[in-house]
mmCIF file of C-alpha atoms in Angstrom:
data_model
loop_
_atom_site.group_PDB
_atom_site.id
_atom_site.type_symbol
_atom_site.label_atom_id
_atom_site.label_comp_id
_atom_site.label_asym_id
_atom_site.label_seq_id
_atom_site.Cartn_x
_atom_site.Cartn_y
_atom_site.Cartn_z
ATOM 1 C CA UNK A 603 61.855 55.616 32.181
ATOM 2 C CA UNK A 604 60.288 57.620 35.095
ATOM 3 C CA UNK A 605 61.800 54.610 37.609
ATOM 4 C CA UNK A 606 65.558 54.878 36.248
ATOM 5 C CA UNK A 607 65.641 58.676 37.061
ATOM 6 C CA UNK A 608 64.187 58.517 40.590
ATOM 7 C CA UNK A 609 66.581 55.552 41.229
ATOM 8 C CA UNK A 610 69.541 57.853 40.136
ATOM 9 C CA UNK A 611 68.126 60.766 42.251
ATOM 10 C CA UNK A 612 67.886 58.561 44.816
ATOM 11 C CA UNK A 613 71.246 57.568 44.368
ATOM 12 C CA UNK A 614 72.889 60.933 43.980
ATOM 13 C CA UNK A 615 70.769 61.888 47.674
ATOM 14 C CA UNK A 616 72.675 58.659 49.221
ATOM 15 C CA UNK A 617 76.309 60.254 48.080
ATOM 16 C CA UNK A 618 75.380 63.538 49.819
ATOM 17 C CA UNK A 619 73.884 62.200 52.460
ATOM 18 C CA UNK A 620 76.596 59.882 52.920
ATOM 19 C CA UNK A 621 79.229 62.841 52.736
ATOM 20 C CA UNK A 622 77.226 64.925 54.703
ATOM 21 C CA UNK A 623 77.675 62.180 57.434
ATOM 22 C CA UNK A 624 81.095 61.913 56.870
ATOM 23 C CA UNK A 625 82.116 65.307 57.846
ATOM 24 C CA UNK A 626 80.238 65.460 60.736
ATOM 25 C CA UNK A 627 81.535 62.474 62.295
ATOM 26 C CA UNK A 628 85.582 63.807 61.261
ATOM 27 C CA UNK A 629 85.795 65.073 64.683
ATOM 28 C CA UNK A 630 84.671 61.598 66.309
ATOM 29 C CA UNK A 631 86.742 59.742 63.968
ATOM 30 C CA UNK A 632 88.935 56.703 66.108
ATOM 31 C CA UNK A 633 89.839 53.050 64.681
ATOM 32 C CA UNK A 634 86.556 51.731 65.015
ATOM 33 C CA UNK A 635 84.909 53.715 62.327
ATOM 34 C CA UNK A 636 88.065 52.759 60.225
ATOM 35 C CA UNK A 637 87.375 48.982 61.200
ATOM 36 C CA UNK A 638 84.007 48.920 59.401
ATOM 37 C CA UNK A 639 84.058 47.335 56.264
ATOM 38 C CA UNK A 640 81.453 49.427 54.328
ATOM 39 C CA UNK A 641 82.385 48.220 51.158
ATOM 40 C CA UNK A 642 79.798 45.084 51.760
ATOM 41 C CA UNK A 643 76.995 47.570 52.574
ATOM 42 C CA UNK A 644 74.975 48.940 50.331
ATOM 43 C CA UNK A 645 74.620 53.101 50.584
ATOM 44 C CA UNK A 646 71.745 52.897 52.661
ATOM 45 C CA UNK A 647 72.906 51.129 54.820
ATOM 46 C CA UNK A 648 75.842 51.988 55.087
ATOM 47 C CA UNK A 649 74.113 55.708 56.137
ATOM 48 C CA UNK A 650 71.678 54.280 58.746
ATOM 49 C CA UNK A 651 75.330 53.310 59.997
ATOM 50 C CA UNK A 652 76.658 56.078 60.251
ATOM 51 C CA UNK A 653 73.780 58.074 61.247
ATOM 52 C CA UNK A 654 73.977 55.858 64.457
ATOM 53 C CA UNK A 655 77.577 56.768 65.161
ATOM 54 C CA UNK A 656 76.444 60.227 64.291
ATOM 55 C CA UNK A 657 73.566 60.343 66.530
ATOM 56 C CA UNK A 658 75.649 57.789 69.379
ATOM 57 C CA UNK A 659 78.640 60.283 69.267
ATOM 58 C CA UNK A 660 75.850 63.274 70.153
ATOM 59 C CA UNK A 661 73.945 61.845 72.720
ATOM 60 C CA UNK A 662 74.294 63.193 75.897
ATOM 61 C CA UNK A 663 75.147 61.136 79.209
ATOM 62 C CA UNK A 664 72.203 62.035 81.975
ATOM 63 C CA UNK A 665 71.044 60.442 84.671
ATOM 64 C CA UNK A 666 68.373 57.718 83.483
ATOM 65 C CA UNK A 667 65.473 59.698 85.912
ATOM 66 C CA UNK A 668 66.393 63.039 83.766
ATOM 67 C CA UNK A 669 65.235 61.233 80.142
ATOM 68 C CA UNK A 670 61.688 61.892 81.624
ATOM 69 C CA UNK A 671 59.680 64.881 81.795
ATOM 70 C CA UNK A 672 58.894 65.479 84.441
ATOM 71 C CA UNK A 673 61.997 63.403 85.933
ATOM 72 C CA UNK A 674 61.075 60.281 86.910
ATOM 73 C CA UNK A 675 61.357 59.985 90.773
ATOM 74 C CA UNK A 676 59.429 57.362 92.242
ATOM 75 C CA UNK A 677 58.486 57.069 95.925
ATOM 76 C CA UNK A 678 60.715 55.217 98.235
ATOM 77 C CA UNK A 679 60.373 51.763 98.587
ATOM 78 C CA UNK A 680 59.696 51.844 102.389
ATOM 79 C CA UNK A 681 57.076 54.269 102.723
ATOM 80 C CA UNK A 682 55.093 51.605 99.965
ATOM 81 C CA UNK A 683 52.961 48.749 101.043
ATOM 82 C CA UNK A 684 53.077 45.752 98.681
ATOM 83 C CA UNK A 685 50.026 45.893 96.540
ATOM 84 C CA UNK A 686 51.077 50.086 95.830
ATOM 85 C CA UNK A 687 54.812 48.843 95.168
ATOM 86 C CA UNK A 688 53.290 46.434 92.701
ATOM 87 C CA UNK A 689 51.318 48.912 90.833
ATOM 88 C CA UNK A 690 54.176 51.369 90.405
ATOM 89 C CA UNK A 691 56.365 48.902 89.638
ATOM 90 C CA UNK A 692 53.991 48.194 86.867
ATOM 91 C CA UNK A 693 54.216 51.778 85.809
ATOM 92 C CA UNK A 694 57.538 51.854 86.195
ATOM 93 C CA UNK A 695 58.470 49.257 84.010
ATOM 94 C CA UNK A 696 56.387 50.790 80.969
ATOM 95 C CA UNK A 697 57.842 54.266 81.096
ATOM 96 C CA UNK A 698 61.045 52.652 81.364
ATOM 97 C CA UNK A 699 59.889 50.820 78.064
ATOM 98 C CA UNK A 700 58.888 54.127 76.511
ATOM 99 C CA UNK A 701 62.160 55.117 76.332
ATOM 100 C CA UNK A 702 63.063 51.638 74.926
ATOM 101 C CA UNK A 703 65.139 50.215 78.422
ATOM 102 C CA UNK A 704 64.294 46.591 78.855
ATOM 103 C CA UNK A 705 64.724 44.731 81.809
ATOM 104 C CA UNK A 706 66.835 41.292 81.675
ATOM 105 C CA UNK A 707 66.144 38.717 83.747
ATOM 106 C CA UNK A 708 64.124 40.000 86.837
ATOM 107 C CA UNK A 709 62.147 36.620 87.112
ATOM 108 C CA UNK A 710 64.176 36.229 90.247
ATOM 109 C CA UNK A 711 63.294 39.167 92.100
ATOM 110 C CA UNK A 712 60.500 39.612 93.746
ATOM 111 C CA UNK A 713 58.348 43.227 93.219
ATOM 112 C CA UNK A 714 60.590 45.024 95.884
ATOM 113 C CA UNK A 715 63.835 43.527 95.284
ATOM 114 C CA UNK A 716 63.072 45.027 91.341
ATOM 115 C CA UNK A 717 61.624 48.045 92.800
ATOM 116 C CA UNK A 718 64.810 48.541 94.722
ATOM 117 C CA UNK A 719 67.139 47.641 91.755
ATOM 118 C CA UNK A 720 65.064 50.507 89.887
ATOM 119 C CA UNK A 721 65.180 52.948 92.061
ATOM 120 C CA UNK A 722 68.489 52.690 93.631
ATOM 121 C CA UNK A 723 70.703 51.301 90.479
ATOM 122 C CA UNK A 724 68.720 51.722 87.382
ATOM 123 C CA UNK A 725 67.121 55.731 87.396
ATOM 124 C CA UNK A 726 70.648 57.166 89.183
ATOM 125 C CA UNK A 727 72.677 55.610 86.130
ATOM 126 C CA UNK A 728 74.212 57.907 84.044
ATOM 127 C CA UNK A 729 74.262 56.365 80.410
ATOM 128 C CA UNK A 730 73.716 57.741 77.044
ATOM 129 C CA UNK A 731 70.190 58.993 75.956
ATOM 130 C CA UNK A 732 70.115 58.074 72.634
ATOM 131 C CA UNK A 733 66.826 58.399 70.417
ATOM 132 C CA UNK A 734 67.396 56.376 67.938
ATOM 133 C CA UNK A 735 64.522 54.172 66.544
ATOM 134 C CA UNK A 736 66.036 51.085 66.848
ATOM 135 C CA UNK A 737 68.712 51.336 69.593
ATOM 136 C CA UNK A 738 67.462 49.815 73.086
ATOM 137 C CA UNK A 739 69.494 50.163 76.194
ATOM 138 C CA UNK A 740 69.410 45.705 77.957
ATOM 139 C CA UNK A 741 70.066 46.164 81.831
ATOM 140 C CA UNK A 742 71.169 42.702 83.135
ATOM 141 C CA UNK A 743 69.374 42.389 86.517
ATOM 142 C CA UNK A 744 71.395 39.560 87.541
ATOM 143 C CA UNK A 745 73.531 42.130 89.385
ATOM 144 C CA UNK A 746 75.894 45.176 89.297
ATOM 145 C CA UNK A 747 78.407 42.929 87.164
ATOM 146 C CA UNK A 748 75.766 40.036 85.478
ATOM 147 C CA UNK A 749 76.237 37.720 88.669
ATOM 148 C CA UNK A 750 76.957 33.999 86.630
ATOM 149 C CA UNK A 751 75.459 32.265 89.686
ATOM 150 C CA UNK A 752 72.051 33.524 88.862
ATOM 151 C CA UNK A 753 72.164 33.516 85.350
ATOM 152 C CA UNK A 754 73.572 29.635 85.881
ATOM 153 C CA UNK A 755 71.158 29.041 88.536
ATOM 154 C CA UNK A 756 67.886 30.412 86.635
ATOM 155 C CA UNK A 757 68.535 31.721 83.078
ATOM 156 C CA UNK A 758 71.466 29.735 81.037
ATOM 157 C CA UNK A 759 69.885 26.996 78.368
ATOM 158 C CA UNK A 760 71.763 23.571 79.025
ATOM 159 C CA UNK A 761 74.036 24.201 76.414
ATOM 160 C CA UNK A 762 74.989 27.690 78.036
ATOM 161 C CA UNK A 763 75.792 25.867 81.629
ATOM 162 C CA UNK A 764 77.308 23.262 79.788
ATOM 163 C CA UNK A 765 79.824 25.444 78.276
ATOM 164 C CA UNK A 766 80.462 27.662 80.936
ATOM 165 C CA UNK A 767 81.537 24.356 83.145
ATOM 166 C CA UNK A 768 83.837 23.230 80.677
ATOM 167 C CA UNK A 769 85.453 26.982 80.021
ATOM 168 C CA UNK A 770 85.542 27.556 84.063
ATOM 169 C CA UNK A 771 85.954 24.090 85.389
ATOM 170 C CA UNK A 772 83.798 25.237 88.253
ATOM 171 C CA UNK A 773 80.542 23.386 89.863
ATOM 172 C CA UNK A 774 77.452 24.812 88.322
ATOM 173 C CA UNK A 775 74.691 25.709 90.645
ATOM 174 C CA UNK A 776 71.616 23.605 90.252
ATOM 175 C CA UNK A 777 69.230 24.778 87.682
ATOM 176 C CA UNK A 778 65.811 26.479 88.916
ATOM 177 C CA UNK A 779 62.780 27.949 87.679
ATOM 178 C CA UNK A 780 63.031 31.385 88.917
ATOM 179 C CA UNK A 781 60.510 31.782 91.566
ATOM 180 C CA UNK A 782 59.056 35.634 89.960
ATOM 181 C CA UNK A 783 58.051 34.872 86.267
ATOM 182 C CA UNK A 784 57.160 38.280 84.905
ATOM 183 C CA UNK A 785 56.309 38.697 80.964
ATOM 184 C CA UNK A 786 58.395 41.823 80.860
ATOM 185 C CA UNK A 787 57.885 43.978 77.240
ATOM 186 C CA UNK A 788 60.600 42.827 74.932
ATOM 187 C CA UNK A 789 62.530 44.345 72.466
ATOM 188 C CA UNK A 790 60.777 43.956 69.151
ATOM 189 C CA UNK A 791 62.199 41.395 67.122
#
């Protein structure tokens, strides 16, 4: 009997939690909250939904550097000798992790050209610092706009190229092993 009445009170905290999120996302309300067919959800879920909008419509756009504290402002790549630009690439890569960023397909870039792509693209980009559990920001290092030739070249599965060839009826450049393998932290599965 004790189960059925926490399961109800339960319940009755999912409807105001649900309304609760409801009229604080009013304001942010556009077609693709109406596109959302929460009637296949259950309540739950349906509020860790909308606790992301929530939480994705509040998040404010910095600078990647300014989600640190301190800011994260690492020394410029010239005045760094290899072994030094390795090790703070290292570090860089972790506290980049912290803050759940992952970096996609580095494996061919060597430790400067990544360094570089950190400190020049990555840390200046102004994107939205969400802290949500489960949300993790993917920055394709193939290039400013996912370059295809090195995701062809070093990245795509046969099946991938395969496709791509027949949707762009273009030659495919030959696959490689990319010549930097890195075991990069992941998100978590």
């Amino acid at each position: 009997m004790g189960a059925g009445r926490f399961s109800r009170t339960d319940e009755v905290d999912q409807l105001l939690r649900n309304a609760e999120l409801r009229d604080e996302l009013e304001r942010y309300f556009d077609e693709s909250i109406s596109r959302v067919n929460v009637h296949k959800l259950t309540l739950q879920a349906e509020n860790e939904f909308l606790a992301s909008m929530l939480a994705w419509e509040q998040a404010p756009v910095l600078p990647i550097y300014r989600w640190f504290e301190p800011e994260l402002r690492p020394p410029r790549p010239d005045v760094l000798d290899d072994q030094d630009l390795h090790d703070i690439l290292l570090e860089l890569i972790d506290k980049l992790y912290e803050k759940r960023i992952v970096l996609d397909f580095t494996d061919h870039l060597s430790d400067r050209e990544l360094y570089c792509l950190i400190v020049r693209d990555i840390l200046p980009a102004r994107e939205k610092k969400l802290d949500w559990p489960k949300n993790y920001l993917h920055w394709d290092c193939t290039g400013p706009n996912g370059d295809a030739e090195v995701w062809l070249r070093y990245y795509a599965t046969p099946e991938e190229r395969e496709e791509w060839a027949e949707t762009y009826r273009q030659p495919l450049p030959p696959s490689e092993l990319p010549p930097h393998p890195r075991h990069l932290p992941r998100e978590p599965e």
